[in-house]
mmCIF file with all atom_site columns, C-alpha atoms in Angstrom:
data_model
loop_
_atom_site.group_PDB
_atom_site.id
_atom_site.type_symbol
_atom_site.label_atom_id
_atom_site.label_alt_id
_atom_site.label_comp_id
_atom_site.label_asym_id
_atom_site.label_entity_id
_atom_site.label_seq_id
_atom_site.pdbx_PDB_ins_code
_atom_site.Cartn_x
_atom_site.Cartn_y
_atom_site.Cartn_z
_atom_site.occupancy
_atom_site.B_iso_or_equiv
_atom_site.pdbx_formal_charge
_atom_site.auth_seq_id
_atom_site.auth_comp_id
_atom_site.auth_asym_id
_atom_site.auth_atom_id
_atom_site.pdbx_PDB_model_num
ATOM 1   C CA . UNK A 1 1   ? 123.758 81.987  105.646 1.00 0.00 ? 22  UNK A CA 1
ATOM 2   C CA . UNK A 1 2   ? 122.908 80.111  102.435 1.00 0.00 ? 23  UNK A CA 1
ATOM 3   C CA . UNK A 1 3   ? 122.145 81.684  99.034  1.00 0.00 ? 24  UNK A CA 1
ATOM 4   C CA . UNK A 1 4   ? 118.357 81.276  99.429  1.00 0.00 ? 25  UNK A CA 1
ATOM 5   C CA . UNK A 1 5   ? 118.403 82.995  102.853 1.00 0.00 ? 26  UNK A CA 1
ATOM 6   C CA . UNK A 1 6   ? 120.483 85.855  101.423 1.00 0.00 ? 27  UNK A CA 1
ATOM 7   C CA . UNK A 1 7   ? 118.003 86.289  98.521  1.00 0.00 ? 28  UNK A CA 1
ATOM 8   C CA . UNK A 1 8   ? 115.045 86.424  100.912 1.00 0.00 ? 29  UNK A CA 1
ATOM 9   C CA . UNK A 1 9   ? 116.871 88.906  103.148 1.00 0.00 ? 30  UNK A CA 1
ATOM 10  C CA . UNK A 1 10  ? 117.786 91.147  100.188 1.00 0.00 ? 31  UNK A CA 1
ATOM 11  C CA . UNK A 1 11  ? 114.205 91.054  98.846  1.00 0.00 ? 32  UNK A CA 1
ATOM 12  C CA . UNK A 1 12  ? 112.764 91.837  102.294 1.00 0.00 ? 33  UNK A CA 1
ATOM 13  C CA . UNK A 1 13  ? 115.247 94.704  102.785 1.00 0.00 ? 34  UNK A CA 1
ATOM 14  C CA . UNK A 1 14  ? 114.388 96.173  99.360  1.00 0.00 ? 35  UNK A CA 1
ATOM 15  C CA . UNK A 1 15  ? 110.646 95.988  100.087 1.00 0.00 ? 36  UNK A CA 1
ATOM 16  C CA . UNK A 1 16  ? 111.115 97.631  103.477 1.00 0.00 ? 37  UNK A CA 1
ATOM 17  C CA . UNK A 1 17  ? 113.229 100.424 101.936 1.00 0.00 ? 38  UNK A CA 1
ATOM 18  C CA . UNK A 1 18  ? 110.495 101.128 99.379  1.00 0.00 ? 39  UNK A CA 1
ATOM 19  C CA . UNK A 1 19  ? 107.892 101.407 102.135 1.00 0.00 ? 40  UNK A CA 1
ATOM 20  C CA . UNK A 1 20  ? 110.117 103.543 104.353 1.00 0.00 ? 41  UNK A CA 1
ATOM 21  C CA . UNK A 1 21  ? 110.794 106.235 101.774 1.00 0.00 ? 42  UNK A CA 1
ATOM 22  C CA . UNK A 1 22  ? 112.538 104.716 98.839  1.00 0.00 ? 43  UNK A CA 1
ATOM 23  C CA . UNK A 1 23  ? 109.299 105.059 96.848  1.00 0.00 ? 44  UNK A CA 1
ATOM 24  C CA . UNK A 1 24  ? 106.632 107.739 96.663  1.00 0.00 ? 45  UNK A CA 1
ATOM 25  C CA . UNK A 1 25  ? 105.533 109.495 99.841  1.00 0.00 ? 46  UNK A CA 1
ATOM 26  C CA . UNK A 1 26  ? 102.480 108.005 101.508 1.00 0.00 ? 47  UNK A CA 1
ATOM 27  C CA . UNK A 1 27  ? 99.313  109.928 102.283 1.00 0.00 ? 48  UNK A CA 1
ATOM 28  C CA . UNK A 1 28  ? 97.841  110.013 105.770 1.00 0.00 ? 49  UNK A CA 1
ATOM 29  C CA . UNK A 1 29  ? 95.221  111.625 107.972 1.00 0.00 ? 50  UNK A CA 1
ATOM 30  C CA . UNK A 1 30  ? 95.126  115.180 109.291 1.00 0.00 ? 51  UNK A CA 1
ATOM 31  C CA . UNK A 1 31  ? 92.952  115.825 112.349 1.00 0.00 ? 52  UNK A CA 1
ATOM 32  C CA . UNK A 1 32  ? 91.826  119.419 112.800 1.00 0.00 ? 53  UNK A CA 1
ATOM 33  C CA . UNK A 1 33  ? 90.281  120.482 116.115 1.00 0.00 ? 54  UNK A CA 1
ATOM 34  C CA . UNK A 1 34  ? 88.267  123.684 115.755 1.00 0.00 ? 55  UNK A CA 1
ATOM 35  C CA . UNK A 1 35  ? 87.592  125.348 119.111 1.00 0.00 ? 56  UNK A CA 1
ATOM 36  C CA . UNK A 1 36  ? 85.321  128.253 120.037 1.00 0.00 ? 57  UNK A CA 1
ATOM 37  C CA . UNK A 1 37  ? 82.668  127.606 117.389 1.00 0.00 ? 58  UNK A CA 1
ATOM 38  C CA . UNK A 1 38  ? 79.554  129.722 117.956 1.00 0.00 ? 59  UNK A CA 1
ATOM 39  C CA . UNK A 1 39  ? 76.040  128.643 116.976 1.00 0.00 ? 60  UNK A CA 1
ATOM 40  C CA . UNK A 1 40  ? 75.338  131.334 114.376 1.00 0.00 ? 61  UNK A CA 1
ATOM 41  C CA . UNK A 1 41  ? 73.718  129.185 111.672 1.00 0.00 ? 62  UNK A CA 1
ATOM 42  C CA . UNK A 1 42  ? 75.231  128.569 108.263 1.00 0.00 ? 63  UNK A CA 1
ATOM 43  C CA . UNK A 1 43  ? 78.011  126.055 107.636 1.00 0.00 ? 64  UNK A CA 1
ATOM 44  C CA . UNK A 1 44  ? 81.543  125.610 108.878 1.00 0.00 ? 65  UNK A CA 1
ATOM 45  C CA . UNK A 1 45  ? 83.929  125.183 105.929 1.00 0.00 ? 66  UNK A CA 1
ATOM 46  C CA . UNK A 1 46  ? 87.203  123.488 106.904 1.00 0.00 ? 67  UNK A CA 1
ATOM 47  C CA . UNK A 1 47  ? 89.965  123.141 104.335 1.00 0.00 ? 68  UNK A CA 1
ATOM 48  C CA . UNK A 1 48  ? 93.653  122.740 103.647 1.00 0.00 ? 69  UNK A CA 1
ATOM 49  C CA . UNK A 1 49  ? 95.466  124.928 101.149 1.00 0.00 ? 70  UNK A CA 1
ATOM 50  C CA . UNK A 1 50  ? 98.952  124.716 99.663  1.00 0.00 ? 71  UNK A CA 1
ATOM 51  C CA . UNK A 1 51  ? 101.076 127.860 99.238  1.00 0.00 ? 72  UNK A CA 1
ATOM 52  C CA . UNK A 1 52  ? 99.846  128.291 95.642  1.00 0.00 ? 73  UNK A CA 1
ATOM 53  C CA . UNK A 1 53  ? 96.182  127.979 96.741  1.00 0.00 ? 74  UNK A CA 1
ATOM 54  C CA . UNK A 1 54  ? 96.488  130.211 99.806  1.00 0.00 ? 75  UNK A CA 1
ATOM 55  C CA . UNK A 1 55  ? 93.742  132.861 100.126 1.00 0.00 ? 76  UNK A CA 1
ATOM 56  C CA . UNK A 1 56  ? 92.149  131.787 96.846  1.00 0.00 ? 77  UNK A CA 1
ATOM 57  C CA . UNK A 1 57  ? 88.859  130.020 96.236  1.00 0.00 ? 78  UNK A CA 1
ATOM 58  C CA . UNK A 1 58  ? 90.523  126.618 95.991  1.00 0.00 ? 79  UNK A CA 1
ATOM 59  C CA . UNK A 1 59  ? 91.949  123.973 98.261  1.00 0.00 ? 80  UNK A CA 1
ATOM 60  C CA . UNK A 1 60  ? 93.382  120.492 98.357  1.00 0.00 ? 81  UNK A CA 1
ATOM 61  C CA . UNK A 1 61  ? 91.237  118.837 101.043 1.00 0.00 ? 82  UNK A CA 1
ATOM 62  C CA . UNK A 1 62  ? 88.126  119.884 102.922 1.00 0.00 ? 83  UNK A CA 1
ATOM 63  C CA . UNK A 1 63  ? 84.935  119.133 104.757 1.00 0.00 ? 84  UNK A CA 1
ATOM 64  C CA . UNK A 1 64  ? 81.715  121.005 105.506 1.00 0.00 ? 85  UNK A CA 1
ATOM 65  C CA . UNK A 1 65  ? 80.007  120.893 108.890 1.00 0.00 ? 86  UNK A CA 1
ATOM 66  C CA . UNK A 1 66  ? 76.367  121.857 108.343 1.00 0.00 ? 87  UNK A CA 1
ATOM 67  C CA . UNK A 1 67  ? 74.717  124.038 110.998 1.00 0.00 ? 88  UNK A CA 1
ATOM 68  C CA . UNK A 1 68  ? 77.503  123.635 113.578 1.00 0.00 ? 89  UNK A CA 1
ATOM 69  C CA . UNK A 1 69  ? 76.614  123.701 117.249 1.00 0.00 ? 90  UNK A CA 1
ATOM 70  C CA . UNK A 1 70  ? 78.567  125.822 119.715 1.00 0.00 ? 91  UNK A CA 1
ATOM 71  C CA . UNK A 1 71  ? 81.762  124.308 121.097 1.00 0.00 ? 92  UNK A CA 1
ATOM 72  C CA . UNK A 1 72  ? 84.531  122.193 119.621 1.00 0.00 ? 93  UNK A CA 1
ATOM 73  C CA . UNK A 1 73  ? 84.384  120.267 116.359 1.00 0.00 ? 94  UNK A CA 1
ATOM 74  C CA . UNK A 1 74  ? 86.917  117.689 115.154 1.00 0.00 ? 95  UNK A CA 1
ATOM 75  C CA . UNK A 1 75  ? 87.442  117.037 111.442 1.00 0.00 ? 96  UNK A CA 1
ATOM 76  C CA . UNK A 1 76  ? 89.643  114.294 110.021 1.00 0.00 ? 97  UNK A CA 1
ATOM 77  C CA . UNK A 1 77  ? 90.788  114.734 106.434 1.00 0.00 ? 98  UNK A CA 1
ATOM 78  C CA . UNK A 1 78  ? 91.926  111.467 104.900 1.00 0.00 ? 99  UNK A CA 1
ATOM 79  C CA . UNK A 1 79  ? 94.700  110.650 102.428 1.00 0.00 ? 100 UNK A CA 1
ATOM 80  C CA . UNK A 1 80  ? 96.502  113.995 102.737 1.00 0.00 ? 101 UNK A CA 1
ATOM 81  C CA . UNK A 1 81  ? 99.836  114.049 100.911 1.00 0.00 ? 102 UNK A CA 1
ATOM 82  C CA . UNK A 1 82  ? 102.920 115.178 102.863 1.00 0.00 ? 103 UNK A CA 1
ATOM 83  C CA . UNK A 1 83  ? 103.795 118.863 102.554 1.00 0.00 ? 104 UNK A CA 1
ATOM 84  C CA . UNK A 1 84  ? 103.070 122.336 103.906 1.00 0.00 ? 105 UNK A CA 1
ATOM 85  C CA . UNK A 1 85  ? 99.457  123.482 104.234 1.00 0.00 ? 106 UNK A CA 1
ATOM 86  C CA . UNK A 1 86  ? 97.411  126.216 105.815 1.00 0.00 ? 107 UNK A CA 1
ATOM 87  C CA . UNK A 1 87  ? 94.164  125.423 107.601 1.00 0.00 ? 108 UNK A CA 1
ATOM 88  C CA . UNK A 1 88  ? 91.331  127.711 106.592 1.00 0.00 ? 109 UNK A CA 1
ATOM 89  C CA . UNK A 1 89  ? 88.079  127.629 108.519 1.00 0.00 ? 110 UNK A CA 1
ATOM 90  C CA . UNK A 1 90  ? 85.165  129.871 107.564 1.00 0.00 ? 111 UNK A CA 1
ATOM 91  C CA . UNK A 1 91  ? 81.886  130.050 109.450 1.00 0.00 ? 112 UNK A CA 1
ATOM 92  C CA . UNK A 1 92  ? 79.830  130.835 106.353 1.00 0.00 ? 113 UNK A CA 1
ATOM 93  C CA . UNK A 1 93  ? 76.732  132.263 107.980 1.00 0.00 ? 114 UNK A CA 1
ATOM 94  C CA . UNK A 1 94  ? 75.256  133.752 104.789 1.00 0.00 ? 115 UNK A CA 1
ATOM 95  C CA . UNK A 1 95  ? 75.879  130.665 102.618 1.00 0.00 ? 116 UNK A CA 1
ATOM 96  C CA . UNK A 1 96  ? 77.790  132.394 99.806  1.00 0.00 ? 117 UNK A CA 1
ATOM 97  C CA . UNK A 1 97  ? 80.984  130.310 100.313 1.00 0.00 ? 118 UNK A CA 1
ATOM 98  C CA . UNK A 1 98  ? 83.063  133.512 100.571 1.00 0.00 ? 119 UNK A CA 1
ATOM 99  C CA . UNK A 1 99  ? 84.470  135.518 103.474 1.00 0.00 ? 120 UNK A CA 1
ATOM 100 C CA . UNK A 1 100 ? 82.178  138.475 104.029 1.00 0.00 ? 121 UNK A CA 1
ATOM 101 C CA . UNK A 1 101 ? 84.122  141.653 104.856 1.00 0.00 ? 122 UNK A CA 1
ATOM 102 C CA . UNK A 1 102 ? 83.070  144.865 106.617 1.00 0.00 ? 123 UNK A CA 1
ATOM 103 C CA . UNK A 1 103 ? 85.382  147.880 106.943 1.00 0.00 ? 124 UNK A CA 1
ATOM 104 C CA . UNK A 1 104 ? 88.333  145.762 105.784 1.00 0.00 ? 125 UNK A CA 1
ATOM 105 C CA . UNK A 1 105 ? 87.813  143.148 108.505 1.00 0.00 ? 126 UNK A CA 1
ATOM 106 C CA . UNK A 1 106 ? 86.206  139.695 108.453 1.00 0.00 ? 127 UNK A CA 1
ATOM 107 C CA . UNK A 1 107 ? 82.472  139.884 109.122 1.00 0.00 ? 128 UNK A CA 1
ATOM 108 C CA . UNK A 1 108 ? 82.119  136.106 109.602 1.00 0.00 ? 129 UNK A CA 1
ATOM 109 C CA . UNK A 1 109 ? 83.925  133.692 111.911 1.00 0.00 ? 130 UNK A CA 1
ATOM 110 C CA . UNK A 1 110 ? 87.252  132.310 110.759 1.00 0.00 ? 131 UNK A CA 1
ATOM 111 C CA . UNK A 1 111 ? 90.275  130.348 111.994 1.00 0.00 ? 132 UNK A CA 1
ATOM 112 C CA . UNK A 1 112 ? 93.853  129.611 110.918 1.00 0.00 ? 133 UNK A CA 1
ATOM 113 C CA . UNK A 1 113 ? 96.958  128.264 112.624 1.00 0.00 ? 134 UNK A CA 1
ATOM 114 C CA . UNK A 1 114 ? 98.263  131.176 114.755 1.00 0.00 ? 135 UNK A CA 1
ATOM 115 C CA . UNK A 1 115 ? 95.119  133.129 113.842 1.00 0.00 ? 136 UNK A CA 1
ATOM 116 C CA . UNK A 1 116 ? 94.755  134.843 117.227 1.00 0.00 ? 137 UNK A CA 1
ATOM 117 C CA . UNK A 1 117 ? 98.229  136.397 116.795 1.00 0.00 ? 138 UNK A CA 1
ATOM 118 C CA . UNK A 1 118 ? 97.518  137.880 113.347 1.00 0.00 ? 139 UNK A CA 1
ATOM 119 C CA . UNK A 1 119 ? 97.294  141.676 113.219 1.00 0.00 ? 140 UNK A CA 1
ATOM 120 C CA . UNK A 1 120 ? 97.312  142.029 109.430 1.00 0.00 ? 141 UNK A CA 1
ATOM 121 C CA . UNK A 1 121 ? 96.486  139.940 106.379 1.00 0.00 ? 142 UNK A CA 1
ATOM 122 C CA . UNK A 1 122 ? 97.860  136.412 106.869 1.00 0.00 ? 143 UNK A CA 1
ATOM 123 C CA . UNK A 1 123 ? 100.976 135.202 105.089 1.00 0.00 ? 144 UNK A CA 1
ATOM 124 C CA . UNK A 1 124 ? 101.354 131.512 104.295 1.00 0.00 ? 145 UNK A CA 1
ATOM 125 C CA . UNK A 1 125 ? 104.654 131.193 106.163 1.00 0.00 ? 146 UNK A CA 1
ATOM 126 C CA . UNK A 1 126 ? 102.996 132.479 109.370 1.00 0.00 ? 147 UNK A CA 1
ATOM 127 C CA . UNK A 1 127 ? 99.979  130.134 109.286 1.00 0.00 ? 148 UNK A CA 1
ATOM 128 C CA . UNK A 1 128 ? 101.328 126.933 107.750 1.00 0.00 ? 149 UNK A CA 1
ATOM 129 C CA . UNK A 1 129 ? 101.902 123.537 109.304 1.00 0.00 ? 150 UNK A CA 1
ATOM 130 C CA . UNK A 1 130 ? 103.631 120.473 107.904 1.00 0.00 ? 151 UNK A CA 1
ATOM 131 C CA . UNK A 1 131 ? 102.177 117.060 107.179 1.00 0.00 ? 152 UNK A CA 1
ATOM 132 C CA . UNK A 1 132 ? 105.243 114.821 107.571 1.00 0.00 ? 153 UNK A CA 1
ATOM 133 C CA . UNK A 1 133 ? 106.239 111.973 105.288 1.00 0.00 ? 154 UNK A CA 1
ATOM 134 C CA . UNK A 1 134 ? 104.681 109.625 107.872 1.00 0.00 ? 155 UNK A CA 1
ATOM 135 C CA . UNK A 1 135 ? 101.443 111.327 106.783 1.00 0.00 ? 156 UNK A CA 1
ATOM 136 C CA . UNK A 1 136 ? 99.797  111.890 110.167 1.00 0.00 ? 157 UNK A CA 1
ATOM 137 C CA . UNK A 1 137 ? 99.259  115.333 111.689 1.00 0.00 ? 158 UNK A CA 1
ATOM 138 C CA . UNK A 1 138 ? 97.018  117.047 114.222 1.00 0.00 ? 159 UNK A CA 1
ATOM 139 C CA . UNK A 1 139 ? 96.290  120.778 114.367 1.00 0.00 ? 160 UNK A CA 1
ATOM 140 C CA . UNK A 1 140 ? 94.118  122.873 116.667 1.00 0.00 ? 161 UNK A CA 1
ATOM 141 C CA . UNK A 1 141 ? 92.701  126.243 115.585 1.00 0.00 ? 162 UNK A CA 1
ATOM 142 C CA . UNK A 1 142 ? 90.568  128.719 117.528 1.00 0.00 ? 163 UNK A CA 1
ATOM 143 C CA . UNK A 1 143 ? 87.669  130.521 115.871 1.00 0.00 ? 164 UNK A CA 1
ATOM 144 C CA . UNK A 1 144 ? 87.778  134.321 115.694 1.00 0.00 ? 165 UNK A CA 1
ATOM 145 C CA . UNK A 1 145 ? 84.420  136.083 115.457 1.00 0.00 ? 166 UNK A CA 1
ATOM 146 C CA . UNK A 1 146 ? 83.397  139.670 114.931 1.00 0.00 ? 167 UNK A CA 1
ATOM 147 C CA . UNK A 1 147 ? 80.998  140.995 117.568 1.00 0.00 ? 168 UNK A CA 1
ATOM 148 C CA . UNK A 1 148 ? 77.456  139.672 117.029 1.00 0.00 ? 169 UNK A CA 1
ATOM 149 C CA . UNK A 1 149 ? 75.241  142.257 115.411 1.00 0.00 ? 170 UNK A CA 1
#
């Protein structure tokens, strides 16, 4: 191999290493499938929260589905940085952008990873998922609704 070939090979190897993890982590897409949505009016608020944002009125990424129909809805959030997140879905029927509570329980539809198994207030470590360094992830969450009144 001549000197020019070695230089090209070294430059190509260095560029590949930077893309494969030698540089900053790349962002990617997260696809969230929300099942069991009921047609109750209002908006469906879908968001990702980091551990420091968890259960607060803030988030890193999100989308609103206006007047969702019954069934399954798929949301793709773009350019999500690698890391641990929770998925928070709120069926905001009354439009106040907050979870309405009644007798200490949610009075509006909601969803999280492992939400059906929760028997107490959620903890981040029980409802998180990881967006890998490759930056692509898919999560499915099932809506939980209080009885219709």
